[in-house]
Amino acid sequence: MAILGVGIDLVSIRRIVDLVRRRPFASSDERIKFLAVRWAVKEAAYKALYPTFRPTWKELTYESFNRATTQKPSLVYRAIKDSTFTLHVSVSHDGDYVVAQVLADSG
């Protein structure tokens, strides 16, 4: 396994609240946390993959922990179908912050 890159991102949930307030739709606390997690994951992924790849927001898909199957969180870069690398993701949130770390490896 060769590490292609590591990325980390820290998001203030208050920042996401401010961004959402600019839009004309209502949003719950759960929806805000949902958006904050995805923002942090996708920013961390970009940092892990750049400059070899430059993923766009829509090319990255994050799926959180699934309690029913005990499947770990996963991240997929959809622009590359037969990728030779794997993206590992870890997310944590506490209070007003969400942190995500992504490791890209060629294993």
PDB file of N, CA, C and O in Angstrom, residues 53-98:
ATOM      1  N   PHE A  53      -5.486  14.454  -8.737  1.00  0.00           N
ATOM      2  CA  PHE A  53      -6.874  14.556  -9.165  1.00  0.00           C
ATOM      3  C   PHE A  53      -7.467  15.826  -8.588  1.00  0.00           C
ATOM      4  O   PHE A  53      -7.032  16.296  -7.538  1.00  0.00           O
ATOM      5  N   ARG A  54      -8.448  16.363  -9.285  1.00  0.00           N
ATOM      6  CA  ARG A  54      -9.155  17.558  -8.821  1.00  0.00           C
ATOM      7  C   ARG A  54     -10.657  17.278  -8.809  1.00  0.00           C
ATOM      8  O   ARG A  54     -11.387  17.705  -9.703  1.00  0.00           O
ATOM      9  N   PRO A  55     -11.113  16.565  -7.785  1.00  0.00           N
ATOM     10  CA  PRO A  55     -12.531  16.186  -7.753  1.00  0.00           C
ATOM     11  C   PRO A  55     -13.447  17.382  -7.555  1.00  0.00           C
ATOM     12  O   PRO A  55     -13.081  18.347  -6.875  1.00  0.00           O
ATOM     13  N   THR A  56     -14.605  17.323  -8.157  1.00  0.00           N
ATOM     14  CA  THR A  56     -15.624  18.334  -7.919  1.00  0.00           C
ATOM     15  C   THR A  56     -16.542  17.837  -6.811  1.00  0.00           C
ATOM     16  O   THR A  56     -16.528  16.657  -6.441  1.00  0.00           O
ATOM     17  N   TRP A  57     -17.351  18.731  -6.298  1.00  0.00           N
ATOM     18  CA  TRP A  57     -18.267  18.416  -5.203  1.00  0.00           C
ATOM     19  C   TRP A  57     -19.165  17.218  -5.539  1.00  0.00           C
ATOM     20  O   TRP A  57     -19.341  16.314  -4.743  1.00  0.00           O
ATOM     21  N   LYS A  58     -19.707  17.194  -6.751  1.00  0.00           N
ATOM     22  CA  LYS A  58     -20.652  16.150  -7.147  1.00  0.00           C
ATOM     23  C   LYS A  58     -19.990  14.819  -7.482  1.00  0.00           C
ATOM     24  O   LYS A  58     -20.656  13.801  -7.552  1.00  0.00           O
ATOM     25  N   GLU A  59     -18.694  14.802  -7.707  1.00  0.00           N
ATOM     26  CA  GLU A  59     -17.998  13.561  -8.036  1.00  0.00           C
ATOM     27  C   GLU A  59     -17.672  12.707  -6.811  1.00  0.00           C
ATOM     28  O   GLU A  59     -17.286  11.555  -6.928  1.00  0.00           O
ATOM     29  N   LEU A  60     -17.810  13.294  -5.623  1.00  0.00           N
ATOM     30  CA  LEU A  60     -17.514  12.589  -4.383  1.00  0.00           C
ATOM     31  C   LEU A  60     -18.809  12.241  -3.665  1.00  0.00           C
ATOM     32  O   LEU A  60     -19.665  13.099  -3.462  1.00  0.00           O
ATOM     33  N   THR A  61     -18.949  10.982  -3.277  1.00  0.00           N
ATOM     34  CA  THR A  61     -20.135  10.526  -2.568  1.00  0.00           C
ATOM     35  C   THR A  61     -19.729   9.914  -1.234  1.00  0.00           C
ATOM     36  O   THR A  61     -18.923   8.974  -1.199  1.00  0.00           O
ATOM     37  N   TYR A  62     -20.297  10.446  -0.156  1.00  0.00           N
ATOM     38  CA  TYR A  62     -20.005   9.969   1.194  1.00  0.00           C
ATOM     39  C   TYR A  62     -21.215   9.225   1.742  1.00  0.00           C
ATOM     40  O   TYR A  62     -22.339   9.688   1.619  1.00  0.00           O
ATOM     41  N   GLU A  63     -20.973   8.068   2.329  1.00  0.00           N
ATOM     42  CA  GLU A  63     -22.023   7.322   3.012  1.00  0.00           C
ATOM     43  C   GLU A  63     -21.574   7.094   4.439  1.00  0.00           C
ATOM     44  O   GLU A  63     -20.484   6.569   4.680  1.00  0.00           O
ATOM     45  N   SER A  64     -22.420   7.508   5.386  1.00  0.00           N
ATOM     46  CA  SER A  64     -22.046   7.414   6.790  1.00  0.00           C
ATOM     47  C   SER A  64     -22.175   5.988   7.317  1.00  0.00           C
ATOM     48  O   SER A  64     -22.641   5.090   6.621  1.00  0.00           O
ATOM     49  N   PHE A  65     -21.767   5.802   8.546  1.00  0.00           N
ATOM     50  CA  PHE A  65     -21.816   4.502   9.216  1.00  0.00           C
ATOM     51  C   PHE A  65     -23.223   3.928   9.156  1.00  0.00           C
ATOM     52  O   PHE A  65     -24.198   4.628   9.403  1.00  0.00           O
ATOM     53  N   ASN A  66     -23.322   2.665   8.807  1.00  0.00           N
ATOM     54  CA  ASN A  66     -24.609   1.988   8.719  1.00  0.00           C
ATOM     55  C   ASN A  66     -24.731   1.017   9.899  1.00  0.00           C
ATOM     56  O   ASN A  66     -24.056  -0.007   9.940  1.00  0.00           O
ATOM     57  N   ARG A  67     -25.596   1.339  10.855  1.00  0.00           N
ATOM     58  CA  ARG A  67     -25.737   0.506  12.050  1.00  0.00           C
ATOM     59  C   ARG A  67     -26.292  -0.880  11.737  1.00  0.00           C
ATOM     60  O   ARG A  67     -25.948  -1.852  12.397  1.00  0.00           O
ATOM     61  N   ALA A  68     -27.142  -0.972  10.750  1.00  0.00           N
ATOM     62  CA  ALA A  68     -27.755  -2.258  10.414  1.00  0.00           C
ATOM     63  C   ALA A  68     -26.726  -3.263   9.909  1.00  0.00           C
ATOM     64  O   ALA A  68     -26.784  -4.450  10.232  1.00  0.00           O
ATOM     65  N   THR A  69     -25.780  -2.804   9.109  1.00  0.00           N
ATOM     66  CA  THR A  69     -24.782  -3.710   8.534  1.00  0.00           C
ATOM     67  C   THR A  69     -23.412  -3.541   9.173  1.00  0.00           C
ATOM     68  O   THR A  69     -22.482  -4.265   8.816  1.00  0.00           O
ATOM     69  N   THR A  70     -23.283  -2.590  10.078  1.00  0.00           N
ATOM     70  CA  THR A  70     -22.008  -2.203  10.709  1.00  0.00           C
ATOM     71  C   THR A  70     -20.940  -1.851   9.670  1.00  0.00           C
ATOM     72  O   THR A  70     -19.758  -2.015   9.900  1.00  0.00           O
ATOM     73  N   GLN A  71     -21.391  -1.353   8.525  1.00  0.00           N
ATOM     74  CA  GLN A  71     -20.472  -0.909   7.467  1.00  0.00           C
ATOM     75  C   GLN A  71     -19.852   0.415   7.876  1.00  0.00           C
ATOM     76  O   GLN A  71     -20.542   1.336   8.298  1.00  0.00           O
ATOM     77  N   LYS A  72     -18.537   0.514   7.749  1.00  0.00           N
ATOM     78  CA  LYS A  72     -17.824   1.752   8.065  1.00  0.00           C
ATOM     79  C   LYS A  72     -18.221   2.847   7.083  1.00  0.00           C
ATOM     80  O   LYS A  72     -18.684   2.559   5.976  1.00  0.00           O
ATOM     81  N   PRO A  73     -17.991   4.108   7.456  1.00  0.00           N
ATOM     82  CA  PRO A  73     -18.228   5.194   6.503  1.00  0.00           C
ATOM     83  C   PRO A  73     -17.376   4.981   5.256  1.00  0.00           C
ATOM     84  O   PRO A  73     -16.273   4.447   5.338  1.00  0.00           O
ATOM     85  N   SER A  74     -17.910   5.393   4.112  1.00  0.00           N
ATOM     86  CA  SER A  74     -17.170   5.206   2.865  1.00  0.00           C
ATOM     87  C   SER A  74     -17.238   6.458   2.006  1.00  0.00           C
ATOM     88  O   SER A  74     -18.132   7.286   2.156  1.00  0.00           O
ATOM     89  N   LEU A  75     -16.274   6.557   1.118  1.00  0.00           N
ATOM     90  CA  LEU A  75     -16.181   7.691   0.215  1.00  0.00           C
ATOM     91  C   LEU A  75     -15.820   7.165  -1.163  1.00  0.00           C
ATOM     92  O   LEU A  75     -14.894   6.373  -1.312  1.00  0.00           O
ATOM     93  N   VAL A  76     -16.570   7.594  -2.181  1.00  0.00           N
ATOM     94  CA  VAL A  76     -16.344   7.138  -3.549  1.00  0.00           C
ATOM     95  C   VAL A  76     -16.095   8.348  -4.439  1.00  0.00           C
ATOM     96  O   VAL A  76     -16.827   9.345  -4.374  1.00  0.00           O
ATOM     97  N   TYR A  77     -15.068   8.242  -5.268  1.00  0.00           N
ATOM     98  CA  TYR A  77     -14.763   9.268  -6.273  1.00  0.00           C
ATOM     99  C   TYR A  77     -15.310   8.751  -7.591  1.00  0.00           C
ATOM    100  O   TYR A  77     -14.730   7.882  -8.226  1.00  0.00           O
ATOM    101  N   ARG A  78     -16.448   9.252  -8.008  1.00  0.00           N
ATOM    102  CA  ARG A  78     -17.191   8.712  -9.149  1.00  0.00           C
ATOM    103  C   ARG A  78     -16.588   9.039 -10.521  1.00  0.00           C
ATOM    104  O   ARG A  78     -16.945   8.417 -11.500  1.00  0.00           O
ATOM    105  N   ALA A  79     -15.684   9.968 -10.604  1.00  0.00           N
ATOM    106  CA  ALA A  79     -15.115  10.343 -11.897  1.00  0.00           C
ATOM    107  C   ALA A  79     -14.179   9.275 -12.439  1.00  0.00           C
ATOM    108  O   ALA A  79     -13.937   9.207 -13.633  1.00  0.00           O
ATOM    109  N   ILE A  80     -13.679   8.414 -11.559  1.00  0.00           N
ATOM    110  CA  ILE A  80     -12.762   7.371 -11.985  1.00  0.00           C
ATOM    111  C   ILE A  80     -13.408   6.031 -11.680  1.00  0.00           C
ATOM    112  O   ILE A  80     -13.488   5.606 -10.529  1.00  0.00           O
ATOM    113  N   LYS A  81     -13.874   5.356 -12.716  1.00  0.00           N
ATOM    114  CA  LYS A  81     -14.625   4.109 -12.547  1.00  0.00           C
ATOM    115  C   LYS A  81     -13.749   2.956 -12.051  1.00  0.00           C
ATOM    116  O   LYS A  81     -14.080   2.274 -11.117  1.00  0.00           O
ATOM    117  N   ASP A  82     -12.632   2.724 -12.704  1.00  0.00           N
ATOM    118  CA  ASP A  82     -11.734   1.634 -12.324  1.00  0.00           C
ATOM    119  C   ASP A  82     -10.515   2.197 -11.607  1.00  0.00           C
ATOM    120  O   ASP A  82      -9.391   2.065 -12.064  1.00  0.00           O
ATOM    121  N   SER A  83     -10.767   2.823 -10.480  1.00  0.00           N
ATOM    122  CA  SER A  83      -9.669   3.480  -9.774  1.00  0.00           C
ATOM    123  C   SER A  83      -8.728   2.455  -9.162  1.00  0.00           C
ATOM    124  O   SER A  83      -9.128   1.359  -8.776  1.00  0.00           O
ATOM    125  N   THR A  84      -7.493   2.823  -9.093  1.00  0.00           N
ATOM    126  CA  THR A  84      -6.475   1.973  -8.496  1.00  0.00           C
ATOM    127  C   THR A  84      -6.175   2.413  -7.075  1.00  0.00           C
ATOM    128  O   THR A  84      -5.166   2.024  -6.512  1.00  0.00           O
ATOM    129  N   PHE A  85      -7.032   3.231  -6.511  1.00  0.00           N
ATOM    130  CA  PHE A  85      -6.825   3.674  -5.140  1.00  0.00           C
ATOM    131  C   PHE A  85      -8.110   3.564  -4.336  1.00  0.00           C
ATOM    132  O   PHE A  85      -9.199   3.437  -4.881  1.00  0.00           O
ATOM    133  N   THR A  86      -7.948   3.578  -3.032  1.00  0.00           N
ATOM    134  CA  THR A  86      -9.062   3.498  -2.099  1.00  0.00           C
ATOM    135  C   THR A  86      -9.058   4.739  -1.229  1.00  0.00           C
ATOM    136  O   THR A  86      -7.992   5.225  -0.843  1.00  0.00           O
ATOM    137  N   LEU A  87     -10.242   5.241  -0.927  1.00  0.00           N
ATOM    138  CA  LEU A  87     -10.376   6.382  -0.035  1.00  0.00           C
ATOM    139  C   LEU A  87     -10.908   5.900   1.309  1.00  0.00           C
ATOM    140  O   LEU A  87     -11.963   5.285   1.377  1.00  0.00           O
ATOM    141  N   HIS A  88     -10.161   6.163   2.359  1.00  0.00           N
ATOM    142  CA  HIS A  88     -10.574   5.831   3.715  1.00  0.00           C
ATOM    143  C   HIS A  88     -10.980   7.129   4.396  1.00  0.00           C
ATOM    144  O   HIS A  88     -10.291   8.146   4.257  1.00  0.00           O
ATOM    145  N   VAL A  89     -12.098   7.108   5.130  1.00  0.00           N
ATOM    146  CA  VAL A  89     -12.594   8.340   5.729  1.00  0.00           C
ATOM    147  C   VAL A  89     -12.931   8.129   7.198  1.00  0.00           C
ATOM    148  O   VAL A  89     -13.421   7.066   7.585  1.00  0.00           O
ATOM    149  N   SER A  90     -12.641   9.142   7.990  1.00  0.00           N
ATOM    150  CA  SER A  90     -13.010   9.152   9.399  1.00  0.00           C
ATOM    151  C   SER A  90     -13.614  10.512   9.712  1.00  0.00           C
ATOM    152  O   SER A  90     -13.090  11.544   9.284  1.00  0.00           O
ATOM    153  N   VAL A  91     -14.733  10.506  10.443  1.00  0.00           N
ATOM    154  CA  VAL A  91     -15.453  11.736  10.757  1.00  0.00           C
ATOM    155  C   VAL A  91     -15.753  11.767  12.250  1.00  0.00           C
ATOM    156  O   VAL A  91     -16.089  10.745  12.846  1.00  0.00           O
ATOM    157  N   SER A  92     -15.643  12.951  12.825  1.00  0.00           N
ATOM    158  CA  SER A  92     -16.023  13.132  14.217  1.00  0.00           C
ATOM    159  C   SER A  92     -16.685  14.487  14.357  1.00  0.00           C
ATOM    160  O   SER A  92     -16.322  15.443  13.668  1.00  0.00           O
ATOM    161  N   HIS A  93     -17.676  14.567  15.243  1.00  0.00           N
ATOM    162  CA  HIS A  93     -18.298  15.859  15.503  1.00  0.00           C
ATOM    163  C   HIS A  93     -18.555  15.991  16.993  1.00  0.00           C
ATOM    164  O   HIS A  93     -18.905  15.025  17.676  1.00  0.00           O
ATOM    165  N   ASP A  94     -18.336  17.205  17.477  1.00  0.00           N
ATOM    166  CA  ASP A  94     -18.534  17.502  18.883  1.00  0.00           C
ATOM    167  C   ASP A  94     -18.883  18.974  19.006  1.00  0.00           C
ATOM    168  O   ASP A  94     -18.142  19.839  18.522  1.00  0.00           O
ATOM    169  N   GLY A  95     -20.004  19.232  19.602  1.00  0.00           N
ATOM    170  CA  GLY A  95     -20.410  20.619  19.800  1.00  0.00           C
ATOM    171  C   GLY A  95     -20.564  21.355  18.493  1.00  0.00           C
ATOM    172  O   GLY A  95     -21.346  20.953  17.633  1.00  0.00           O
ATOM    173  N   ASP A  96     -19.793  22.405  18.320  1.00  0.00           N
ATOM    174  CA  ASP A  96     -19.906  23.281  17.149  1.00  0.00           C
ATOM    175  C   ASP A  96     -18.955  22.921  16.013  1.00  0.00           C
ATOM    176  O   ASP A  96     -18.799  23.706  15.080  1.00  0.00           O
ATOM    177  N   TYR A  97     -18.308  21.761  16.084  1.00  0.00           N
ATOM    178  CA  TYR A  97     -17.304  21.427  15.074  1.00  0.00           C
ATOM    179  C   TYR A  97     -17.470  20.022  14.518  1.00  0.00           C
ATOM    180  O   TYR A  97     -17.895  19.114  15.220  1.00  0.00           O
ATOM    181  N   VAL A  98     -17.080  19.892  13.255  1.00  0.00           N
ATOM    182  CA  VAL A  98     -17.001  18.600  12.570  1.00  0.00           C
ATOM    183  C   VAL A  98     -15.603  18.511  11.987  1.00  0.00           C
ATOM    184  O   VAL A  98     -15.111  19.466  11.386  1.00  0.00           O
TER     185      VAL A  98
END
